[in-house]
Coordinates of C-alpha atoms in Angstrom, one line a residue:
Chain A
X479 CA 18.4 -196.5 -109.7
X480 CA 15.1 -197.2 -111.3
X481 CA 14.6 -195.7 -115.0
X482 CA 11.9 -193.8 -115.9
X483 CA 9.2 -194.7 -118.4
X484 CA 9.5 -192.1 -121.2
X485 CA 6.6 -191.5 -123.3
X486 CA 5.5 -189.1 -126.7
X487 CA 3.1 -186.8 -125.9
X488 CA 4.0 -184.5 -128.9
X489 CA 4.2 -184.9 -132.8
X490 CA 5.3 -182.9 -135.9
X491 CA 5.9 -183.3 -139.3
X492 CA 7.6 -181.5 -142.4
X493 CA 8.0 -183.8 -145.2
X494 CA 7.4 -184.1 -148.9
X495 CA 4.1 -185.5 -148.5
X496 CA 2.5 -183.3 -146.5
X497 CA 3.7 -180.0 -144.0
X498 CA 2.0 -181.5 -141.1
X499 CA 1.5 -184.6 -139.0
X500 CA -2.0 -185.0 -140.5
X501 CA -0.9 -184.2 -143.9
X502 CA 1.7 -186.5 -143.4
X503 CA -0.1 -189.9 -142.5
X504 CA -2.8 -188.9 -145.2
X505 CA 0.1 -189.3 -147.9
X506 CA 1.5 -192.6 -146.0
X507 CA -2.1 -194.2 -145.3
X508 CA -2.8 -193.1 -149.4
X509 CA 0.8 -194.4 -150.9
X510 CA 1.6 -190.9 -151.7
X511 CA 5.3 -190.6 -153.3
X512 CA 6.7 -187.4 -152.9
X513 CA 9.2 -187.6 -155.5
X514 CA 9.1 -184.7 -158.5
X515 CA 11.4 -182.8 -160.8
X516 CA 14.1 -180.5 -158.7
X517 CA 13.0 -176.9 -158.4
X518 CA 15.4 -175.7 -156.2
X519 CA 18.6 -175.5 -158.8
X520 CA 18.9 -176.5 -162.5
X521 CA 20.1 -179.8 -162.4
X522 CA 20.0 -180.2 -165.6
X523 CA 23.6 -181.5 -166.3
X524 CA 23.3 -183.6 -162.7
X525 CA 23.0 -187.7 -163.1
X526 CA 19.9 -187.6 -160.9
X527 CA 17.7 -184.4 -161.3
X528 CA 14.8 -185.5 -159.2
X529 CA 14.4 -185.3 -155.2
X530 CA 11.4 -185.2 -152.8
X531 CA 11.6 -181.5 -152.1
X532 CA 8.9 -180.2 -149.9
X533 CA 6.1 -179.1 -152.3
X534 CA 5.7 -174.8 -152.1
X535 CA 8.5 -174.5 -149.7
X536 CA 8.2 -170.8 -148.9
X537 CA 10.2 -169.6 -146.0
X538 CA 8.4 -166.8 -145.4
X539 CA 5.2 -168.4 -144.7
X540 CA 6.6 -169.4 -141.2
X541 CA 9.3 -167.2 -140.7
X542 CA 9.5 -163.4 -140.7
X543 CA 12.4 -162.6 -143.6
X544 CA 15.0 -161.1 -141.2
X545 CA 14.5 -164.2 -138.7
X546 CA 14.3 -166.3 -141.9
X547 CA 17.7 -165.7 -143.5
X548 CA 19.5 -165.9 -140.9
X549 CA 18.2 -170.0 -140.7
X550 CA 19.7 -172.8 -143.3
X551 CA 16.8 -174.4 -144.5
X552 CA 18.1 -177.4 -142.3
X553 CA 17.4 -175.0 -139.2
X554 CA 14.0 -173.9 -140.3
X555 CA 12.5 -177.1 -140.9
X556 CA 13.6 -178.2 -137.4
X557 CA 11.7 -174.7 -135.9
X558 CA 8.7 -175.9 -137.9
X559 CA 8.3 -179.5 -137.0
X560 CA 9.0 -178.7 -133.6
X561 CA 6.5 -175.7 -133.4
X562 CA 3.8 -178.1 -134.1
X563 CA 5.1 -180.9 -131.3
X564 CA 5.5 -178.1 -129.0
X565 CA 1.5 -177.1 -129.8
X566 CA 0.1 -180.8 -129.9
X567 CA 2.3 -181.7 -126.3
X568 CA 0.3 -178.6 -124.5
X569 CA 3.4 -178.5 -122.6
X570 CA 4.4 -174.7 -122.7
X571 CA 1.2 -174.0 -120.7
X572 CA 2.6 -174.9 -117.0
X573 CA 6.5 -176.7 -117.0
X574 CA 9.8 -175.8 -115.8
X575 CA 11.8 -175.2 -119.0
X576 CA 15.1 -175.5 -116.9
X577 CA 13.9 -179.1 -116.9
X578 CA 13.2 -179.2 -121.2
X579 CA 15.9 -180.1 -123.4
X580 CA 16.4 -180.2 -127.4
X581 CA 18.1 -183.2 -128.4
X582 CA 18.0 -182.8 -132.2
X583 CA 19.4 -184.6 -135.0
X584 CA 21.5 -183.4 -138.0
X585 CA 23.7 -185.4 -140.6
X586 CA 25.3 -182.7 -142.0
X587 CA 24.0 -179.3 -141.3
X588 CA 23.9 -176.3 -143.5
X589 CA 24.9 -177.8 -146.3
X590 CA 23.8 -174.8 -148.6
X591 CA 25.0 -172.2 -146.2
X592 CA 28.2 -173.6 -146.5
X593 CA 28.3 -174.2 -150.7
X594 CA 27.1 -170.8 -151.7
X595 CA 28.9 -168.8 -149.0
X596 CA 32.6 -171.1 -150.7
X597 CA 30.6 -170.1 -153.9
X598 CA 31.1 -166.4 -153.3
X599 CA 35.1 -166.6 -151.7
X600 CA 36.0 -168.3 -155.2
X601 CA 34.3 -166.0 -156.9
X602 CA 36.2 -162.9 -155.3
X603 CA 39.9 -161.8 -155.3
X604 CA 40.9 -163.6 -152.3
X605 CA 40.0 -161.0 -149.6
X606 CA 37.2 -162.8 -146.9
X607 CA 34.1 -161.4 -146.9
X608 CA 32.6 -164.3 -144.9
X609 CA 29.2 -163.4 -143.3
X610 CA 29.3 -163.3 -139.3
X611 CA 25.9 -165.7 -140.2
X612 CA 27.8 -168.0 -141.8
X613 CA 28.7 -170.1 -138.8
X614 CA 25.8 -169.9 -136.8
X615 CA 23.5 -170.9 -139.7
X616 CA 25.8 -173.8 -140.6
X617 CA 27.1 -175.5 -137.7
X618 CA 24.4 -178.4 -137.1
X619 CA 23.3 -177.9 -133.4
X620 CA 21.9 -174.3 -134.7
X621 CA 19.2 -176.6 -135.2
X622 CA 18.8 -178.0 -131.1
X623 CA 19.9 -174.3 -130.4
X624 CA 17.9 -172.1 -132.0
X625 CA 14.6 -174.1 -131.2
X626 CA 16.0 -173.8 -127.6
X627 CA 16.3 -169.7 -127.5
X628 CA 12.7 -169.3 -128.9
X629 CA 11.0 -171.1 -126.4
X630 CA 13.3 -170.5 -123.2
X631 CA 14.2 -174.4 -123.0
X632 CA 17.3 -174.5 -120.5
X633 CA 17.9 -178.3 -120.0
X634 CA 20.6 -180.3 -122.2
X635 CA 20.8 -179.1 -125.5
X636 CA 22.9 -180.8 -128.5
X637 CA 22.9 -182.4 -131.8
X638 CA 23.7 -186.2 -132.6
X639 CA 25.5 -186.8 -136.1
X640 CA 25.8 -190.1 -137.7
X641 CA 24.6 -190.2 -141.0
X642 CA 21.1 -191.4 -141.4
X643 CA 21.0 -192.6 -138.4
X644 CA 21.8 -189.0 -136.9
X645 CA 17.8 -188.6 -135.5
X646 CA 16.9 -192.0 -134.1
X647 CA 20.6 -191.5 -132.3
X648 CA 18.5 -188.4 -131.0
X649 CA 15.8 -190.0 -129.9
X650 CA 17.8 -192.6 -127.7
X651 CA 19.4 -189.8 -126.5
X652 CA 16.9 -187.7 -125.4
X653 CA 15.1 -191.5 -124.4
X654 CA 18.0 -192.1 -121.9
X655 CA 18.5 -189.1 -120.8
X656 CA 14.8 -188.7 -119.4
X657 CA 15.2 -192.4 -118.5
X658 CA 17.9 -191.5 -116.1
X659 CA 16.0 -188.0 -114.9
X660 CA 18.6 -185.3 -116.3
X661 CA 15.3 -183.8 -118.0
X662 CA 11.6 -184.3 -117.4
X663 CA 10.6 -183.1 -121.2
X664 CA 13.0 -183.9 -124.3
X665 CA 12.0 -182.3 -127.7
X666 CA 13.8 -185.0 -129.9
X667 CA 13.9 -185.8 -134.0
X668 CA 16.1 -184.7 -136.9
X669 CA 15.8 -182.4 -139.9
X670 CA 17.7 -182.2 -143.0
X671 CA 18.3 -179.9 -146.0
X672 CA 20.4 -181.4 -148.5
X673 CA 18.6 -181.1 -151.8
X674 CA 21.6 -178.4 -152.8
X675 CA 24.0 -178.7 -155.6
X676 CA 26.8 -180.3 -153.9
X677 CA 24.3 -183.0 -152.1
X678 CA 22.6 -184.4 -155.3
X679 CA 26.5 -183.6 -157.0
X680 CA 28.2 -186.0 -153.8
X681 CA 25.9 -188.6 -153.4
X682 CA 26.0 -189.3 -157.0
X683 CA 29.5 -189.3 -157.2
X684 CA 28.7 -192.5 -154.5
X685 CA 26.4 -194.0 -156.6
X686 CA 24.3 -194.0 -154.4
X687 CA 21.3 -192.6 -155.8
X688 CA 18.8 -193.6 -158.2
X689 CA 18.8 -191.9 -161.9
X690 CA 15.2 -193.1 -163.2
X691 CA 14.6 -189.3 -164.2
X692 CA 12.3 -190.6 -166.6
X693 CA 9.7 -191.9 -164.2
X694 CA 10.8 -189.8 -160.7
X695 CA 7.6 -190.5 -158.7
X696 CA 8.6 -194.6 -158.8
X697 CA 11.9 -194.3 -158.5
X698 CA 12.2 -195.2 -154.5
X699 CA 11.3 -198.6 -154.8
X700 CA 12.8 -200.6 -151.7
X701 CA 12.9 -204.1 -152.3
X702 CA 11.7 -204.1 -155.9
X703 CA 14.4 -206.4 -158.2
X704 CA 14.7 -203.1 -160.1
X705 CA 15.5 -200.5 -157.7
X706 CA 18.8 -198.1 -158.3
X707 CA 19.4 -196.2 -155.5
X708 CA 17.6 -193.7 -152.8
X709 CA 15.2 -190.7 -153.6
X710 CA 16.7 -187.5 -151.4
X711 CA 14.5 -186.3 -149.3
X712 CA 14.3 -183.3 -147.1
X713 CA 12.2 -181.9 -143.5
X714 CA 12.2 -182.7 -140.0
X715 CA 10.3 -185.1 -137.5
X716 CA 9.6 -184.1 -134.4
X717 CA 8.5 -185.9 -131.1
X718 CA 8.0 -184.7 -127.5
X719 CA 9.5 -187.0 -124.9
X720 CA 8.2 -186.8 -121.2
X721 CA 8.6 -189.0 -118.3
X722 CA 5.6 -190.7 -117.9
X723 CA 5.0 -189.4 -114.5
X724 CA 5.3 -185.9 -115.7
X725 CA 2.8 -186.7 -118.6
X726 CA 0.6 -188.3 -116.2
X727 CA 0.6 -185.2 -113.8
X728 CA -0.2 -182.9 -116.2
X729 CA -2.8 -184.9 -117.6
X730 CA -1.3 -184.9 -121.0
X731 CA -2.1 -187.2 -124.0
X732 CA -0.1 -190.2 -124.5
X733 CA 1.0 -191.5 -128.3
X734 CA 2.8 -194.0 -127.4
X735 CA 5.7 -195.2 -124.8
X736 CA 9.4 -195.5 -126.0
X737 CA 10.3 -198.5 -124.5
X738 CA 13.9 -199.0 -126.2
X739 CA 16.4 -198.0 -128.2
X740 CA 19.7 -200.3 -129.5
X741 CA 22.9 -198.9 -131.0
X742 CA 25.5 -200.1 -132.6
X743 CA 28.2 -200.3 -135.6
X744 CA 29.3 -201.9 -138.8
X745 CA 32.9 -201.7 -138.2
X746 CA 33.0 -203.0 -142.2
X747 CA 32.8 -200.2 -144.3
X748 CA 32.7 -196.1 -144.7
X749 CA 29.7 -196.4 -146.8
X750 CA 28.9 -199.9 -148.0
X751 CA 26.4 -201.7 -145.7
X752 CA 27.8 -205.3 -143.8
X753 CA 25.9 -208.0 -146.8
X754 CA 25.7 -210.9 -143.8
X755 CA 24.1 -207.5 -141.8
X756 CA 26.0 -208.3 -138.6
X757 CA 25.8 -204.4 -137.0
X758 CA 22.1 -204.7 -138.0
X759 CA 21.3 -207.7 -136.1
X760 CA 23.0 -207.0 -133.5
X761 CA 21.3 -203.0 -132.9
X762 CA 17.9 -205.0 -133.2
X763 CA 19.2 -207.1 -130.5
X764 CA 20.3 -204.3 -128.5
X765 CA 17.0 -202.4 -128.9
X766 CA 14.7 -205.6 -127.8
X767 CA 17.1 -206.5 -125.3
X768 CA 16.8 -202.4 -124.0
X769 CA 12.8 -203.1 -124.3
X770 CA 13.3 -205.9 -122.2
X771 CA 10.7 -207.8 -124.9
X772 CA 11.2 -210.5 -127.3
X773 CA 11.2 -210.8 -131.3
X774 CA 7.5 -212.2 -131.0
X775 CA 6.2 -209.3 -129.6
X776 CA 6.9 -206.6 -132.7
X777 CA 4.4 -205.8 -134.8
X778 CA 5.4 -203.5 -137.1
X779 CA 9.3 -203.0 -138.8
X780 CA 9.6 -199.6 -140.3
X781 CA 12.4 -200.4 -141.9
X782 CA 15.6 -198.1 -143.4
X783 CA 15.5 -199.7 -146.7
X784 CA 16.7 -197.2 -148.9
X785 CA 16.2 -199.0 -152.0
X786 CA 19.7 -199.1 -152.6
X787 CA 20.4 -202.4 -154.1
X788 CA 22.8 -203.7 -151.6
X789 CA 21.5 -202.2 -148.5
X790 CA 17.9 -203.4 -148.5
X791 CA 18.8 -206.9 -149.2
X792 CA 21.7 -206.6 -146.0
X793 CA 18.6 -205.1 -143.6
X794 CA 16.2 -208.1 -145.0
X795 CA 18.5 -211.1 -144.3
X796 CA 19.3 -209.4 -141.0
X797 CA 15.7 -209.3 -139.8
X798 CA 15.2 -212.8 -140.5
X799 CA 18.3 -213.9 -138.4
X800 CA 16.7 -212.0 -135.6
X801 CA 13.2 -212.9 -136.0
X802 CA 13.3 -216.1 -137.0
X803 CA 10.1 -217.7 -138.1
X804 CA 8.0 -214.5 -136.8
X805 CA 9.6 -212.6 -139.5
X806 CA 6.8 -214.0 -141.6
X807 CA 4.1 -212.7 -139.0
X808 CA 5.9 -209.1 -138.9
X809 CA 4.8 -205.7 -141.1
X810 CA 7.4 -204.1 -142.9
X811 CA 7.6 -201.4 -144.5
X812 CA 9.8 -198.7 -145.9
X813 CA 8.4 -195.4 -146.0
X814 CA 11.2 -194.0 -147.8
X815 CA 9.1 -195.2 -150.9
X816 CA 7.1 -192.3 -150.3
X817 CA 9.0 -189.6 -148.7
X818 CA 12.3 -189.8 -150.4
X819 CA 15.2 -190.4 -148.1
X820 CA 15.4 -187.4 -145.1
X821 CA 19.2 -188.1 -144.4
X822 CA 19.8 -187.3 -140.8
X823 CA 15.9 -186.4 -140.7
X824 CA 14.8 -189.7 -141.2
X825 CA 14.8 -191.4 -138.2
X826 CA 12.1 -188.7 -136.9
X827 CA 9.8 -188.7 -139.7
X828 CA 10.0 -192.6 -139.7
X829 CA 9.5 -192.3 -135.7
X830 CA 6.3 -190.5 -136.2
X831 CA 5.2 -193.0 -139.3
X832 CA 5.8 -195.8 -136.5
X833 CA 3.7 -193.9 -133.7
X834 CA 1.0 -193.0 -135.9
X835 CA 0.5 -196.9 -137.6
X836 CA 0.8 -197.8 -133.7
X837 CA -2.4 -194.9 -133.2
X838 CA -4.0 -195.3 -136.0
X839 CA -3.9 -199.3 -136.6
X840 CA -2.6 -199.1 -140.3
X841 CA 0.6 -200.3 -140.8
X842 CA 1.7 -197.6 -143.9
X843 CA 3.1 -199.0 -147.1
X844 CA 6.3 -199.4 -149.0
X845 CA 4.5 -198.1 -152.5
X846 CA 6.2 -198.7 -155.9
X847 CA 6.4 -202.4 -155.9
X848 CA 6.2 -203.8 -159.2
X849 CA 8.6 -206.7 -159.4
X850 CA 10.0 -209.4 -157.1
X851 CA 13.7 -209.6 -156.2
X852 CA 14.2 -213.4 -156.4
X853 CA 16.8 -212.7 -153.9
X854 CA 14.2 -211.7 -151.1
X855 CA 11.9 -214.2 -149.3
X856 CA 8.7 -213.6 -151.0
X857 CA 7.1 -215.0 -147.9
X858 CA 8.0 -212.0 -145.7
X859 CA 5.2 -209.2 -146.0
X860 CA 6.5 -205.6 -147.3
X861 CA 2.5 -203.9 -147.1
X862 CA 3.6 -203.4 -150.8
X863 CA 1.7 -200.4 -152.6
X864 CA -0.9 -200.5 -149.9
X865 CA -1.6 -199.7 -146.4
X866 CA -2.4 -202.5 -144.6
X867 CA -4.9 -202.5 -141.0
X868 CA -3.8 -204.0 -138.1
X869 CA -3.4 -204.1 -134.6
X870 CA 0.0 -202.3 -134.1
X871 CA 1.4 -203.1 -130.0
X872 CA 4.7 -203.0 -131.1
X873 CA 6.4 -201.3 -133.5
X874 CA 10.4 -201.1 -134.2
X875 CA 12.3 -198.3 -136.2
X876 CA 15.6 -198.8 -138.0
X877 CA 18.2 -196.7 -139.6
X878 CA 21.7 -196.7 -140.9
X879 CA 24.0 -194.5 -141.5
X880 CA 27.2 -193.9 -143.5
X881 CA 30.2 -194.7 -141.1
X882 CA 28.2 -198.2 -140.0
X883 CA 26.2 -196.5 -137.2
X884 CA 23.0 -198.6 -136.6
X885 CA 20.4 -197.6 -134.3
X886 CA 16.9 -198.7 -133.9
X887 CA 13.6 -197.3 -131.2
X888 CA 11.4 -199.4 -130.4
X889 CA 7.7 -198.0 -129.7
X890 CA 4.5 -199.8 -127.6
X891 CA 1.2 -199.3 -127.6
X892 CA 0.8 -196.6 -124.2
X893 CA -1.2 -198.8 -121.2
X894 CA -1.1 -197.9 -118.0
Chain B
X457 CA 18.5 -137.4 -149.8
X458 CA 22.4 -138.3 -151.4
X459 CA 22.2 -141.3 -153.7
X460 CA 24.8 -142.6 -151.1
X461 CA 22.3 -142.2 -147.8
X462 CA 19.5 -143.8 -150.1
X463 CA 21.4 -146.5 -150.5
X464 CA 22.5 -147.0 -146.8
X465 CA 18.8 -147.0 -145.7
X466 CA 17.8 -149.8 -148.4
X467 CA 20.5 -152.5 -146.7
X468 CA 19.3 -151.3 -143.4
X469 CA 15.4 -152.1 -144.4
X470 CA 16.5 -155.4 -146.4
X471 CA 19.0 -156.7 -143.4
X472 CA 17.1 -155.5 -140.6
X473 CA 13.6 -156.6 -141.4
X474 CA 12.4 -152.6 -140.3
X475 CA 10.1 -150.3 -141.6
X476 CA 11.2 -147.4 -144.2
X477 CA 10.0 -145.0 -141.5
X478 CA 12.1 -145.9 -139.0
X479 CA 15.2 -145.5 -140.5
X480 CA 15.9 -141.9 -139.0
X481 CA 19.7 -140.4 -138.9
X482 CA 19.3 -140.6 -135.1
X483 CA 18.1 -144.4 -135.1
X484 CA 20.4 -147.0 -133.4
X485 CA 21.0 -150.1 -135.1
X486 CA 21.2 -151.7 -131.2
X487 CA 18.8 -149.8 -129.6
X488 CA 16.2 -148.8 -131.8
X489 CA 16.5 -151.2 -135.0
X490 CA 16.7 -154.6 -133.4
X491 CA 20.2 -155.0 -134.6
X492 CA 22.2 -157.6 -132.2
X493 CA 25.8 -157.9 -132.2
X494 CA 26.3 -159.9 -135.8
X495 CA 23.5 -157.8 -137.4
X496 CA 25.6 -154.9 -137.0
X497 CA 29.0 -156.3 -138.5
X498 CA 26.8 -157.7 -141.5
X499 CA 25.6 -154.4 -142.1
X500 CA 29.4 -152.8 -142.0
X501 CA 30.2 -156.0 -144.5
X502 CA 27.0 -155.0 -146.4
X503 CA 28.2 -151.6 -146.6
X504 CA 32.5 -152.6 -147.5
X505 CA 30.7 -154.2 -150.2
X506 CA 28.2 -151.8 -151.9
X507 CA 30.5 -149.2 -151.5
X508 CA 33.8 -150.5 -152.7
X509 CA 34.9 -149.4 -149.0
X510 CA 37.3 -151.0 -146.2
X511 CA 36.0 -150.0 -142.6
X512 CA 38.5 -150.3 -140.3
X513 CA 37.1 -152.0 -137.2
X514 CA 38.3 -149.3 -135.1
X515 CA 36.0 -146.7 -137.1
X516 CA 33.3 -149.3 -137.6
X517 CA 32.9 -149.0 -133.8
X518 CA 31.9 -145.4 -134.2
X519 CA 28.8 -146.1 -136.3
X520 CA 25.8 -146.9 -134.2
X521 CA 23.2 -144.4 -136.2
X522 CA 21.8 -144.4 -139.7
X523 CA 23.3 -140.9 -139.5
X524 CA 26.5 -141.9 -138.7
X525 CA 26.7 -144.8 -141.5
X526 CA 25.8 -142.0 -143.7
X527 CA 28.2 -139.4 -143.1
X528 CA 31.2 -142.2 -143.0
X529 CA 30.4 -143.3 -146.2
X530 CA 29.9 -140.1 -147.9
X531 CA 33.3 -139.1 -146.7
X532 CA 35.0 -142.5 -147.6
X533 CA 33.0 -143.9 -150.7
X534 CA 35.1 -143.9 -154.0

């Protein structure tokens, strides 16, 4: 059977660097980090007490309360990233929502639904007095689900889990699943909510996190020699998926055609990244191979460098096996740097970063570049600390999650 | 009002997201209140807890009014 071309025709954004798309690329195009002080909890006896929370946050300026607390945060910024894909697709005005699904990614869920409702059991005698909320707002496809019951979409409906690679998982998903004609309209991307006690508390624990409280707003550095670890993050990304015939008979607006997506696994270690980067090179493979295009023709790598010290330099040597000598022609950049690191959102704030560079024609930067890792080739270009313009056809999307999952999207230019 | 029916109409407002005037001893959690199903065993839970009370499910299903929540708890309340 012949697949279907699958294009965006939808964005939204909730980040820490701005609450919508066009807040968002403003603070990418500008270097904006999003990094600050935590508000949310005293963190004051925590190893890292920083985090790129979204600035304001105040549920009740979207939500009414009642509708509101019955939502983990996780669930809420998924409504709201979606609400604005929804608007910008025009596609509630005349489509078959037994044909719409939600394919949404999550990599944990509602993490602080979960901690503060264990909170209050040890905190009693014993008797359960669990709230019949309690599930619904943890599980992670309340996310897929609840955006699903406010807008009547009947078509597939689940969540993907794998880390940090939950939401570009997602968006192959909801990718193949159009491709193949099980839905005409996908609303695809991630959220997460994990700026909670016991996130900042557990990823410490792993080390895997940097600790520069005394200068929070450079501390996601990806690729600098001094870099110590990822900046949490927390939001959603959200993109509308259509088959390009449907787009094209509703006359809707085209961001951009998916044209691939490549998954694949580590099999090395639970959280440590492969250091030759063998499940790397091999999901870029798989992605260019799905595109059906070769290393030559990417533009643009928004890369997953977390700015963990092992993982960056694991994700660098693997694009120059792949790449080869074009590596040197490629943009990369890691907009982690500014946003913090989204979790299981990442993939589809980073999937909107790589539409809009493709829209746009500015490759966004990887800011907070101040020295040279000797071990990286100085002769690949990073867009350090500024944008850069360019003519974006191509543009590929990693992430990688704990557990070795690998999975990149690869993104074109839309022509007829 | 008792202190005790008071106190049943704030967790009512606060859970259900309603208006102080609607709380009436006749109104329905279901059918005039916007309760669903889980709204109205968090409001028994709410109730267990403020009250220092154990509502047996059995009776729990017999209150479906403000009124009703009122008069249980009066009786039960310690």
């Amino acid at each position: 059977m012949e697949l279907k071309r699958v294009v965006v025709t939808g964005l939204g954004a909730l980040t820490p660097i701005g609450k919508t798309v066009a807040e968002y690329w403003q603070g990418l195009s500008n270097g904006v980090s999003g990094a600050a002080p935590i508000t949310r909890f005293n963190a004051g006896k925590f190893k890292t007490q920083f985090a790129c929370e979204i600035k304001g946050y105040n549920p009740e300026d979207y939500f009414e309360k009642k509708e509101g607390r019955k939502m983990d945060y996780f669930t809420q910024f998924a409504l709201i990233a979606s609400n604005e894909a929804i608007a910008d697709s025009g596609i509630l005005e005349n489509v078959n929502r037994d044909r719409v699904g939600v394919i949404w990614g999550s990599g944990i869920g509602g993490l602080k639904t979960f901690q503060d409702e264990s909170i209050q059991f040890g905190l009693g005698d014993g008797t359960p007095r669990y709230n019949p909320f309690f599930i619904p707002k943890m599980i992670a496809d309340s996310s897929s689900g609840n955006i699903s019951i406010k807008y009547g979409f009947r078509g597939p409906n689940f969540v993907t889990t794998s880390a940090c690679a939950s939401s570009s998982d997602s968006i192959v998903a909801a990718l193949n699943y159009i491709r193949l004609g099980m839905a005409d309209v996908v609303v695809t991307g991630g959220s997460e909510a994990a700026i909670t006690e016991s996130g900042i508390g557990g990823f410490n624990a792993l080390k895997a996190m940097s600790e520069r409280n005394d200068d929070p707003l450079t501390a996601s550095r990806p690729y600098d020699k001094d870099r110590d670890g990822f900046v949490l993050g927390e939001g959603a990304g959200a993109l509308v998926l259509e088959s390009y015939e449907h787009a094209k008979a509703r006359g809707a607006k085209i961001y951009a055609e998916v044209i691939g997506g490549g998954l694949s696994s580590d099999a090395y270690h639970i959280t440590a990244p492969d250091p030759n980067g063998e499940g790397v090179v091999l999901v870029m493979q798989n992605a260019l191979r799905d595109a059906g295009i070769t290393p030559d023709q990417v533009d643009y790598i928004n890369t997953h460098g977390t700015s963990t010290p092992l993982g960056d330099g694991a994700e660098v040597t693997a694009i120059q096996k792949v790449f080869g000598e074009h590596a040197y022609n490629l943009n990369i950049s890691s907009t982690k740097s500014m946003t913090g690191h989204l979790l299981g959102g990442a993939g589809g704030v980073e999937a909107v970063a790589a539409i809009l560079a493709i829209q746009n024609g500015v490759v966004p930067p990887t800011i907070n570049h101040f020295t040279d890792d000797e071990n990286i080739d100085p002769r690949l270009n990073f867009t350090f600390n500024e944008a850069q313009k360019r003519e974006v056809n191509i543009a590929l999307s990693n992430t990688f999650g704990f557990g070795g999952h690998n999975t990149s999207v690869i993104f074109k230019k839309f022509t007829e | 009002m008792s202190e005790i029916a008071e106190k049943v109409r704030a967790i009512i407002i606060d859970k259900l997201g309603v208006e102080e005037s609607e709380v009436t001893p006749e109104a329905s959690f279901t059918n005039d209140l916007g309760a669903d199903s889980l709204d109205t065993v968090e409001l028994i839970m709410e109730f267990e807890k403020e009250f220092n009370v154990s509502i047996p499910d059995d009776q729990a299903e017999n209150i479906a009014t403000v009124g009703q929540a009122i008069s249980y708890l009066e009786e039960h309340a310690k």
